[in-house]
PDB file of C-alpha atoms in Angstrom:
ATOM      1  CA  MET E   1      -0.037   0.004   0.009  1.00 82.00           C
ATOM      2  CA  ILE E   2       1.230   3.509  -0.868  1.00 92.00           C
ATOM      3  CA  ASP E   3       2.147   5.827   1.968  1.00 95.00           C
ATOM      4  CA  ILE E   4      -0.726   8.280   2.260  1.00 97.00           C
ATOM      5  CA  LYS E   5       1.833  11.079   3.016  1.00 97.00           C
ATOM      6  CA  LEU E   6       3.246  10.653  -0.563  1.00 97.00           C
ATOM      7  CA  ILE E   7      -0.233  11.027  -2.057  1.00 97.00           C
ATOM      8  CA  ARG E   8      -0.938  14.138   0.042  1.00 97.00           C
ATOM      9  CA  GLU E   9       2.362  15.695  -1.121  1.00 97.00           C
ATOM     10  CA  ASP E  10       1.866  15.013  -4.810  1.00 96.00           C
ATOM     11  CA  PRO E  11      -1.611  13.816  -5.699  1.00 97.00           C
ATOM     12  CA  ASP E  12      -1.199  14.628  -9.392  1.00 97.00           C
ATOM     13  CA  VAL E  13       1.475  11.947  -9.758  1.00 96.00           C
ATOM     14  CA  TYR E  14      -0.889   9.306  -8.412  1.00 96.00           C
ATOM     15  CA  ARG E  15      -3.841  10.632 -10.494  1.00 96.00           C
ATOM     16  CA  GLN E  16      -1.713  10.159 -13.545  1.00 95.00           C
ATOM     17  CA  ALA E  17      -0.424   6.724 -12.370  1.00 95.00           C
ATOM     18  CA  ALA E  18      -4.047   5.546 -11.960  1.00 94.00           C
ATOM     19  CA  LYS E  19      -4.915   6.919 -15.447  1.00 92.00           C
ATOM     20  CA  VAL E  20      -2.142   5.242 -17.337  1.00 91.00           C
ATOM     21  CA  LYS E  21      -2.541   1.946 -15.491  1.00 90.00           C
ATOM     22  CA  GLY E  22      -6.258   1.858 -15.871  1.00 88.00           C
ATOM     23  CA  PHE E  23      -7.048   1.889 -12.138  1.00 90.00           C
ATOM     24  CA  ASP E  24     -10.488   3.178 -11.175  1.00 90.00           C
ATOM     25  CA  VAL E  25      -9.681   5.164  -8.057  1.00 94.00           C
ATOM     26  CA  ASP E  26     -10.750   8.696  -7.195  1.00 96.00           C
ATOM     27  CA  ILE E  27      -7.730  10.434  -5.635  1.00 97.00           C
ATOM     28  CA  ASP E  28      -9.788  13.516  -4.764  1.00 97.00           C
ATOM     29  CA  GLU E  29     -12.270  11.344  -2.823  1.00 97.00           C
ATOM     30  CA  LEU E  30      -9.368   9.617  -1.116  1.00 97.00           C
ATOM     31  CA  LEU E  31      -7.863  12.959   0.044  1.00 98.00           C
ATOM     32  CA  THR E  32     -11.275  14.078   1.216  1.00 98.00           C
ATOM     33  CA  VAL E  33     -11.834  10.929   3.283  1.00 98.00           C
ATOM     34  CA  ASP E  34      -8.248  11.257   4.604  1.00 98.00           C
ATOM     35  CA  LYS E  35      -8.860  14.824   5.672  1.00 98.00           C
ATOM     36  CA  GLN E  36     -12.090  13.805   7.464  1.00 97.00           C
ATOM     37  CA  LEU E  37     -10.358  10.918   9.051  1.00 97.00           C
ATOM     38  CA  LEU E  38      -7.449  13.039  10.334  1.00 97.00           C
ATOM     39  CA  ASP E  39      -9.884  15.576  11.668  1.00 97.00           C
ATOM     40  CA  ALA E  40     -11.832  12.907  13.608  1.00 97.00           C
ATOM     41  CA  ARG E  41      -8.733  11.412  14.990  1.00 97.00           C
ATOM     42  CA  ARG E  42      -7.394  14.778  16.183  1.00 97.00           C
ATOM     43  CA  LYS E  43     -10.745  15.562  17.831  1.00 96.00           C
ATOM     44  CA  LEU E  44     -10.739  12.127  19.494  1.00 96.00           C
ATOM     45  CA  GLN E  45      -7.188  12.594  20.811  1.00 97.00           C
ATOM     46  CA  ALA E  46      -8.130  16.071  22.114  1.00 96.00           C
ATOM     47  CA  VAL E  47     -11.111  14.622  23.985  1.00 95.00           C
ATOM     48  CA  LYS E  48      -9.009  11.738  25.438  1.00 94.00           C
ATOM     49  CA  THR E  49      -6.524  14.378  26.619  1.00 94.00           C
ATOM     50  CA  ALA E  50      -9.321  16.330  28.247  1.00 93.00           C
ATOM     51  CA  GLN E  51     -10.635  13.057  29.873  1.00 92.00           C
ATOM     52  CA  ASN E  52      -7.234  12.373  31.389  1.00 92.00           C
ATOM     53  CA  THR E  53      -6.985  15.891  32.760  1.00 91.00           C
ATOM     54  CA  ALA E  54     -10.546  15.795  34.109  1.00 88.00           C
ATOM     55  CA  GLY E  55      -9.988  12.421  35.700  1.00 87.00           C
ATOM     56  CA  LYS E  56      -6.987  13.769  37.609  1.00 87.00           C
ATOM     57  CA  GLU E  57      -8.987  16.835  38.751  1.00 85.00           C
ATOM     58  CA  ILE E  58     -11.944  14.724  39.878  1.00 85.00           C
ATOM     59  CA  ALA E  59      -9.670  12.705  42.107  1.00 84.00           C
ATOM     60  CA  LYS E  60      -8.776  15.901  43.964  1.00 82.00           C
ATOM     61  CA  LEU E  61     -12.393  17.233  44.332  1.00 82.00           C
ATOM     62  CA  GLN E  62     -14.841  16.473  47.175  1.00 80.00           C
ATOM     63  CA  GLY E  63     -18.412  17.424  48.019  1.00 78.00           C
ATOM     64  CA  PRO E  64     -20.491  19.628  45.746  1.00 82.00           C
ATOM     65  CA  ASP E  65     -17.570  20.549  43.533  1.00 77.00           C
ATOM     66  CA  LYS E  66     -17.215  16.954  42.385  1.00 84.00           C
ATOM     67  CA  GLN E  67     -20.624  16.534  40.712  1.00 84.00           C
ATOM     68  CA  PRO E  68     -20.166  19.116  37.885  1.00 85.00           C
ATOM     69  CA  ALA E  69     -16.826  17.591  37.100  1.00 83.00           C
ATOM     70  CA  VAL E  70     -18.323  14.125  36.908  1.00 86.00           C
ATOM     71  CA  ALA E  71     -21.041  15.486  34.566  1.00 88.00           C
ATOM     72  CA  LYS E  72     -18.330  17.048  32.394  1.00 88.00           C
ATOM     73  CA  MET E  73     -16.606  13.672  32.257  1.00 89.00           C
ATOM     74  CA  GLY E  74     -19.893  12.150  30.998  1.00 90.00           C
ATOM     75  CA  GLU E  75     -20.057  14.764  28.223  1.00 93.00           C
ATOM     76  CA  LEU E  76     -16.476  14.002  27.224  1.00 93.00           C
ATOM     77  CA  LYS E  77     -17.353  10.289  27.073  1.00 93.00           C
ATOM     78  CA  ASP E  78     -20.175  11.074  24.674  1.00 95.00           C
ATOM     79  CA  GLN E  79     -17.987  13.261  22.465  1.00 95.00           C
ATOM     80  CA  ALA E  80     -15.327  10.432  22.375  1.00 95.00           C
ATOM     81  CA  LYS E  81     -17.886   7.943  21.355  1.00 96.00           C
ATOM     82  CA  LYS E  82     -19.137  10.210  18.531  1.00 96.00           C
ATOM     83  CA  HIS E  83     -15.622  10.756  17.141  1.00 96.00           C
ATOM     84  CA  HIS E  84     -14.809   7.046  17.487  1.00 96.00           C
ATOM     85  CA  GLU E  85     -17.958   6.136  15.496  1.00 97.00           C
ATOM     86  CA  LYS E  86     -16.982   8.638  12.832  1.00 97.00           C
ATOM     87  CA  ILE E  87     -13.549   7.041  12.526  1.00 97.00           C
ATOM     88  CA  GLU E  88     -15.065   3.578  12.211  1.00 97.00           C
ATOM     89  CA  GLN E  89     -17.364   4.838   9.504  1.00 97.00           C
ATOM     90  CA  LEU E  90     -14.493   6.388   7.488  1.00 97.00           C
ATOM     91  CA  GLU E  91     -11.777   3.785   7.866  1.00 97.00           C
ATOM     92  CA  PRO E  92     -13.217   1.079   5.628  1.00 95.00           C
ATOM     93  CA  ARG E  93     -13.699   3.579   2.778  1.00 96.00           C
ATOM     94  CA  PHE E  94     -10.253   4.956   3.313  1.00 97.00           C
ATOM     95  CA  GLN E  95      -8.693   1.495   3.171  1.00 94.00           C
ATOM     96  CA  LYS E  96     -10.697   0.511   0.090  1.00 93.00           C
ATOM     97  CA  LEU E  97      -9.505   3.587  -1.773  1.00 95.00           C
ATOM     98  CA  MET E  98      -5.910   3.205  -0.644  1.00 95.00           C
ATOM     99  CA  LEU E  99      -5.788  -0.410  -1.835  1.00 92.00           C
ATOM    100  CA  CYS E 100      -6.716   0.853  -5.341  1.00 93.00           C
ATOM    101  CA  VAL E 101      -3.920   3.411  -5.613  1.00 95.00           C
ATOM    102  CA  PRO E 102      -1.236   1.986  -7.980  1.00 93.00           C
ATOM    103  CA  GLN E 103       2.534   2.337  -7.794  1.00 93.00           C
ATOM    104  CA  ILE E 104       3.962   5.086  -9.918  1.00 94.00           C
ATOM    105  CA  PRO E 105       5.204   3.580 -13.214  1.00 92.00           C
ATOM    106  CA  ALA E 106       8.845   3.774 -13.995  1.00 92.00           C
ATOM    107  CA  PRO E 107       9.513   6.707 -16.320  1.00 89.00           C
ATOM    108  CA  GLU E 108      11.336   4.563 -18.889  1.00 89.00           C
ATOM    109  CA  VAL E 109       8.351   2.250 -19.408  1.00 88.00           C
ATOM    110  CA  PRO E 110       6.423   3.134 -22.610  1.00 88.00           C
ATOM    111  CA  LEU E 111       2.694   3.779 -22.308  1.00 88.00           C
ATOM    112  CA  GLY E 112       0.162   1.780 -24.301  1.00 87.00           C
ATOM    113  CA  GLU E 113      -3.366   0.699 -24.535  1.00 84.00           C
ATOM    114  CA  ASP E 114      -2.688  -3.008 -24.833  1.00 84.00           C
ATOM    115  CA  GLU E 115       0.039  -5.508 -25.790  1.00 85.00           C
ATOM    116  CA  THR E 116       0.132  -4.249 -29.352  1.00 89.00           C
ATOM    117  CA  ASP E 117       1.867  -1.124 -27.980  1.00 90.00           C
ATOM    118  CA  ASN E 118       4.680  -3.122 -26.477  1.00 90.00           C
ATOM    119  CA  VAL E 119       8.154  -2.038 -27.472  1.00 90.00           C
ATOM    120  CA  GLU E 120      10.692  -4.753 -28.338  1.00 90.00           C
ATOM    121  CA  ILE E 121      13.844  -4.007 -26.371  1.00 90.00           C
ATOM    122  CA  ARG E 122      16.097  -6.711 -27.711  1.00 92.00           C
ATOM    123  CA  ARG E 123      15.924 -10.067 -29.488  1.00 92.00           C
ATOM    124  CA  VAL E 124      18.096 -12.985 -28.396  1.00 94.00           C
ATOM    125  CA  GLY E 125      19.178 -15.561 -30.929  1.00 94.00           C
ATOM    126  CA  GLU E 126      17.621 -16.207 -34.382  1.00 92.00           C
ATOM    127  CA  VAL E 127      14.130 -17.253 -35.107  1.00 89.00           C
ATOM    128  CA  ARG E 128      14.302 -20.705 -36.610  1.00 91.00           C
ATOM    129  CA  THR E 129      12.893 -21.461 -39.992  1.00 93.00           C
ATOM    130  CA  PHE E 130      11.763 -24.900 -41.243  1.00 94.00           C
ATOM    131  CA  ASP E 131      11.452 -26.381 -44.680  1.00 95.00           C
ATOM    132  CA  PHE E 132       8.262 -28.186 -43.679  1.00 94.00           C
ATOM    133  CA  GLU E 133       4.945 -27.239 -42.153  1.00 94.00           C
ATOM    134  CA  ILE E 134       5.365 -27.114 -38.413  1.00 93.00           C
ATOM    135  CA  LYS E 135       2.888 -28.412 -35.848  1.00 94.00           C
ATOM    136  CA  ASP E 136       2.074 -26.657 -32.605  1.00 93.00           C
ATOM    137  CA  HIS E 137       2.105 -28.242 -29.203  1.00 93.00           C
ATOM    138  CA  VAL E 138      -1.566 -29.238 -29.400  1.00 93.00           C
ATOM    139  CA  GLU E 139      -1.178 -31.103 -32.670  1.00 95.00           C
ATOM    140  CA  LEU E 140       1.983 -32.810 -31.467  1.00 95.00           C
ATOM    141  CA  GLY E 141       0.414 -33.700 -28.149  1.00 95.00           C
ATOM    142  CA  GLU E 142      -2.596 -35.204 -29.715  1.00 94.00           C
ATOM    143  CA  LEU E 143      -0.524 -37.210 -32.251  1.00 96.00           C
ATOM    144  CA  LEU E 144       1.582 -38.543 -29.357  1.00 97.00           C
ATOM    145  CA  ASP E 145      -1.551 -39.143 -27.300  1.00 97.00           C
ATOM    146  CA  ILE E 146      -0.095 -37.186 -24.307  1.00 97.00           C
ATOM    147  CA  ILE E 147      -2.688 -34.390 -24.294  1.00 96.00           C
ATOM    148  CA  ASP E 148      -6.494 -34.796 -24.005  1.00 96.00           C
ATOM    149  CA  ILE E 149      -8.231 -31.453 -24.413  1.00 93.00           C
ATOM    150  CA  PRO E 150     -11.807 -32.712 -25.149  1.00 94.00           C
ATOM    151  CA  ARG E 151     -12.002 -34.653 -21.940  1.00 96.00           C
ATOM    152  CA  GLY E 152     -10.468 -31.812 -19.918  1.00 93.00           C
ATOM    153  CA  VAL E 153     -13.266 -29.542 -21.340  1.00 92.00           C
ATOM    154  CA  LYS E 154     -15.792 -32.187 -20.577  1.00 96.00           C
ATOM    155  CA  LEU E 155     -14.696 -32.330 -16.933  1.00 95.00           C
ATOM    156  CA  ALA E 156     -14.028 -28.659 -16.156  1.00 90.00           C
ATOM    157  CA  GLY E 157     -15.041 -26.406 -19.078  1.00 87.00           C
ATOM    158  CA  THR E 158     -13.141 -24.297 -21.601  1.00 84.00           C
ATOM    159  CA  ARG E 159      -9.370 -24.019 -21.340  1.00 83.00           C
ATOM    160  CA  ASN E 160      -8.998 -27.201 -19.349  1.00 88.00           C
ATOM    161  CA  PHE E 161      -6.932 -30.221 -20.463  1.00 93.00           C
ATOM    162  CA  ILE E 162      -5.572 -33.484 -19.255  1.00 96.00           C
ATOM    163  CA  LEU E 163      -1.905 -34.502 -19.580  1.00 96.00           C
ATOM    164  CA  LYS E 164      -1.342 -38.221 -20.106  1.00 97.00           C
ATOM    165  CA  GLY E 165       1.583 -40.536 -19.735  1.00 97.00           C
ATOM    166  CA  ALA E 166       4.690 -38.869 -21.125  1.00 97.00           C
ATOM    167  CA  GLY E 167       2.901 -35.560 -21.150  1.00 96.00           C
ATOM    168  CA  ALA E 168       2.248 -35.733 -17.471  1.00 97.00           C
ATOM    169  CA  MET E 169       5.834 -36.944 -16.836  1.00 98.00           C
ATOM    170  CA  LEU E 170       7.225 -34.108 -18.940  1.00 96.00           C
ATOM    171  CA  HIS E 171       5.176 -31.566 -16.961  1.00 95.00           C
ATOM    172  CA  GLN E 172       6.573 -32.884 -13.649  1.00 96.00           C
ATOM    173  CA  ALA E 173      10.064 -33.035 -15.038  1.00 98.00           C
ATOM    174  CA  VAL E 174       9.982 -29.456 -16.043  1.00 96.00           C
ATOM    175  CA  LEU E 175       8.722 -28.435 -12.666  1.00 96.00           C
ATOM    176  CA  ARG E 176      11.342 -30.471 -10.912  1.00 97.00           C
ATOM    177  CA  LEU E 177      14.048 -28.970 -13.108  1.00 98.00           C
ATOM    178  CA  ALA E 178      12.979 -25.489 -12.202  1.00 97.00           C
ATOM    179  CA  LEU E 179      12.921 -26.266  -8.491  1.00 97.00           C
ATOM    180  CA  ASP E 180      16.249 -27.985  -8.644  1.00 98.00           C
ATOM    181  CA  ARG E 181      17.807 -25.033 -10.361  1.00 98.00           C
ATOM    182  CA  MET E 182      16.412 -22.641  -7.698  1.00 98.00           C
ATOM    183  CA  ILE E 183      17.524 -24.837  -4.885  1.00 98.00           C
ATOM    184  CA  GLU E 184      21.039 -24.919  -6.344  1.00 98.00           C
ATOM    185  CA  LYS E 185      20.949 -21.088  -6.191  1.00 98.00           C
ATOM    186  CA  GLY E 186      20.254 -21.222  -2.414  1.00 97.00           C
ATOM    187  CA  PHE E 187      16.442 -20.920  -2.434  1.00 98.00           C
ATOM    188  CA  GLU E 188      14.485 -22.821   0.245  1.00 98.00           C
ATOM    189  CA  LEU E 189      11.507 -24.817  -1.106  1.00 98.00           C
ATOM    190  CA  LEU E 190       8.191 -24.232   0.565  1.00 98.00           C
ATOM    191  CA  THR E 191       4.927 -26.083   0.153  1.00 97.00           C
ATOM    192  CA  LEU E 192       2.217 -23.503   0.805  1.00 97.00           C
ATOM    193  CA  PRO E 193      -1.600 -23.315   1.132  1.00 97.00           C
ATOM    194  CA  VAL E 194      -3.486 -22.501  -2.043  1.00 96.00           C
ATOM    195  CA  LEU E 195      -6.520 -21.355  -0.082  1.00 97.00           C
ATOM    196  CA  VAL E 196      -5.714 -18.103   1.809  1.00 97.00           C
ATOM    197  CA  ASN E 197      -7.559 -15.406   3.704  1.00 97.00           C
ATOM    198  CA  GLU E 198      -8.455 -12.043   2.157  1.00 93.00           C
ATOM    199  CA  LYS E 199      -5.729 -10.256   4.056  1.00 94.00           C
ATOM    200  CA  ALA E 200      -3.086 -12.287   2.179  1.00 96.00           C
ATOM    201  CA  MET E 201      -4.725 -11.397  -1.111  1.00 95.00           C
ATOM    202  CA  GLU E 202      -4.859  -7.683  -0.248  1.00 93.00           C
ATOM    203  CA  GLY E 203      -1.326  -7.543   1.124  1.00 91.00           C
ATOM    204  CA  THR E 204       0.110  -8.978  -2.104  1.00 91.00           C
ATOM    205  CA  GLY E 205      -1.882  -6.622  -4.288  1.00 89.00           C
ATOM    206  CA  PHE E 206      -4.326  -9.140  -5.803  1.00 90.00           C
ATOM    207  CA  PHE E 207      -7.384  -7.671  -3.990  1.00 91.00           C
ATOM    208  CA  PRO E 208      -9.375  -5.569  -4.496  1.00 88.00           C
ATOM    209  CA  ILE E 209      -8.306  -4.888  -8.158  1.00 85.00           C
ATOM    210  CA  GLY E 210      -8.143  -8.595  -9.117  1.00 87.00           C
ATOM    211  CA  ARG E 211     -11.129  -9.742  -7.058  1.00 90.00           C
ATOM    212  CA  ASP E 212     -13.156 -10.666 -10.177  1.00 91.00           C
ATOM    213  CA  GLU E 213     -10.319 -12.893 -11.387  1.00 91.00           C
ATOM    214  CA  ALA E 214     -10.283 -15.026  -8.154  1.00 94.00           C
ATOM    215  CA  TYR E 215     -12.285 -18.008  -7.068  1.00 94.00           C
ATOM    216  CA  LEU E 216     -13.827 -17.045  -3.746  1.00 95.00           C
ATOM    217  CA  CYS E 217     -14.874 -19.272  -0.836  1.00 94.00           C
ATOM    218  CA  GLU E 218     -17.034 -16.554   0.598  1.00 91.00           C
ATOM    219  CA  ARG E 219     -18.530 -18.695   3.385  1.00 93.00           C
ATOM    220  CA  ASP E 220     -15.053 -19.012   4.849  1.00 94.00           C
ATOM    221  CA  GLY E 221     -13.665 -15.587   3.824  1.00 93.00           C
ATOM    222  CA  GLN E 222     -10.927 -17.201   1.692  1.00 96.00           C
ATOM    223  CA  ALA E 223      -9.829 -17.324  -1.911  1.00 96.00           C
ATOM    224  CA  LEU E 224      -7.923 -19.709  -4.127  1.00 96.00           C
ATOM    225  CA  VAL E 225      -4.581 -18.233  -5.138  1.00 96.00           C
ATOM    226  CA  GLY E 226      -3.752 -17.363  -8.715  1.00 93.00           C
ATOM    227  CA  THR E 227      -0.054 -17.937  -8.041  1.00 95.00           C
ATOM    228  CA  ALA E 228       2.229 -19.285  -5.281  1.00 96.00           C
ATOM    229  CA  GLU E 229       3.397 -15.607  -5.055  1.00 96.00           C
ATOM    230  CA  VAL E 230       0.442 -14.871  -2.789  1.00 97.00           C
ATOM    231  CA  PRO E 231       1.175 -17.266   0.147  1.00 97.00           C
ATOM    232  CA  LEU E 232       4.908 -16.951  -0.468  1.00 97.00           C
ATOM    233  CA  THR E 233       4.931 -13.164  -0.141  1.00 96.00           C
ATOM    234  CA  ALA E 234       2.418 -13.249   2.770  1.00 96.00           C
ATOM    235  CA  TYR E 235       4.577 -15.912   4.611  1.00 97.00           C
ATOM    236  CA  HIS E 236       6.278 -13.257   6.728  1.00 97.00           C
ATOM    237  CA  GLY E 237       3.239 -10.985   6.999  1.00 94.00           C
ATOM    238  CA  ASP E 238       2.931  -8.964  10.244  1.00 94.00           C
ATOM    239  CA  GLU E 239       6.529  -9.822  11.152  1.00 96.00           C
ATOM    240  CA  ILE E 240       9.564  -7.686  11.608  1.00 96.00           C
ATOM    241  CA  LEU E 241      12.673  -9.331  10.202  1.00 96.00           C
ATOM    242  CA  GLU E 242      16.134  -8.719  11.462  1.00 97.00           C
ATOM    243  CA  THR E 243      18.469  -7.255   8.868  1.00 97.00           C
ATOM    244  CA  ALA E 244      21.040  -9.819   9.896  1.00 97.00           C
ATOM    245  CA  ASN E 245      18.684 -12.590   8.741  1.00 95.00           C
ATOM    246  CA  LEU E 246      18.146 -11.116   5.241  1.00 96.00           C
ATOM    247  CA  PRO E 247      17.758 -11.911   2.454  1.00 96.00           C
ATOM    248  CA  LYS E 248      15.123 -14.648   2.703  1.00 97.00           C
ATOM    249  CA  LYS E 249      15.240 -16.754  -0.409  1.00 97.00           C
ATOM    250  CA  TYR E 250      12.168 -18.926  -0.960  1.00 98.00           C
ATOM    251  CA  VAL E 251      10.750 -20.768  -3.916  1.00 98.00           C
ATOM    252  CA  ALA E 252       7.316 -22.441  -4.284  1.00 97.00           C
ATOM    253  CA  MET E 253       4.962 -23.624  -6.931  1.00 95.00           C
ATOM    254  CA  SER E 254       1.208 -24.055  -7.031  1.00 95.00           C
ATOM    255  CA  THR E 255      -1.739 -24.584  -9.331  1.00 92.00           C
ATOM    256  CA  CYS E 256      -2.865 -21.152 -10.599  1.00 91.00           C
ATOM    257  CA  PHE E 257      -6.590 -20.695  -9.899  1.00 92.00           C
ATOM    258  CA  ARG E 258      -7.746 -17.785 -12.120  1.00 89.00           C
ATOM    259  CA  ARG E 259     -11.169 -17.128 -13.589  1.00 86.00           C
ATOM    260  CA  GLU E 260      -9.764 -14.921 -16.358  1.00 74.00           C
ATOM    261  CA  ALA E 261     -12.966 -12.970 -16.287  1.00 62.00           C
ATOM    262  CA  GLY E 262     -13.547 -11.008 -19.433  1.00 56.00           C
ATOM    263  CA  SER E 263     -10.966 -12.945 -21.469  1.00 58.00           C
ATOM    264  CA  ALA E 264     -13.460 -15.267 -23.244  1.00 55.00           C
ATOM    265  CA  GLY E 265     -12.356 -15.871 -26.809  1.00 52.00           C
ATOM    266  CA  LYS E 266      -8.783 -14.729 -26.190  1.00 58.00           C
ATOM    267  CA  ASP E 267      -5.774 -17.027 -26.339  1.00 59.00           C
ATOM    268  CA  THR E 268      -8.032 -20.053 -26.131  1.00 65.00           C
ATOM    269  CA  HIS E 269      -5.873 -22.347 -28.307  1.00 73.00           C
ATOM    270  CA  GLY E 270      -3.424 -24.599 -26.584  1.00 75.00           C
ATOM    271  CA  LEU E 271      -2.529 -25.459 -23.009  1.00 77.00           C
ATOM    272  CA  TYR E 272      -3.143 -22.710 -20.534  1.00 66.00           C
ATOM    273  CA  ARG E 273      -1.453 -22.445 -17.131  1.00 57.00           C
TER     274      ARG E 273
END
């Protein structure tokens, strides 16, 4: 989450960041809610200070002088309740808006509407040419009987597939190769939950923006992860790590549960995730 102080200091930068990244967040509304929240907190703190002072004074009073002071304490309690309720009302909206504010894009990154505006930075190697008609992985997989897309679709709908025999073995071999390479580089392998709470999804930036892309278990307040990045990044959530123990090098893999909402008809040919 962006530091609200940075947004207060230069709101135009974040307005522009939201615009170019396509984030639907009203920076003006955020600053208004922030101002109201600050005001309510200041008033609450002032009332608490007055309560502390009044409490000390009451302890010194006796007889008829004490009753007005007690009545004043009751008024302060009512004021504190009012300001506290105001804060409770504003905080959810403030948090929701803050979670939608994007990071400022790097100045060297070109702007564009979609992938067609991508700029090629460099090309490594030569694109191979063949003197025969090449087959894609789907054709090859079906010829070798290692991919079964029709039955995958039958079981789970569009974009699903089944790997068979050598296809399944190849998949596992590639995963193991990747893990072995990472472990050789000093990364520790973690097996992590693929069902996490909403705090983990928010803390890693997948909620609220990507909420429509997630499979939700609303009854339990949990979601299936779209990448092992979520539980891996949230692993040390709410912890303070000692500098002497850094860096932490972890690697994990998981099934990627993504609805891909709004992507119907796009990139539907071939194996997906």
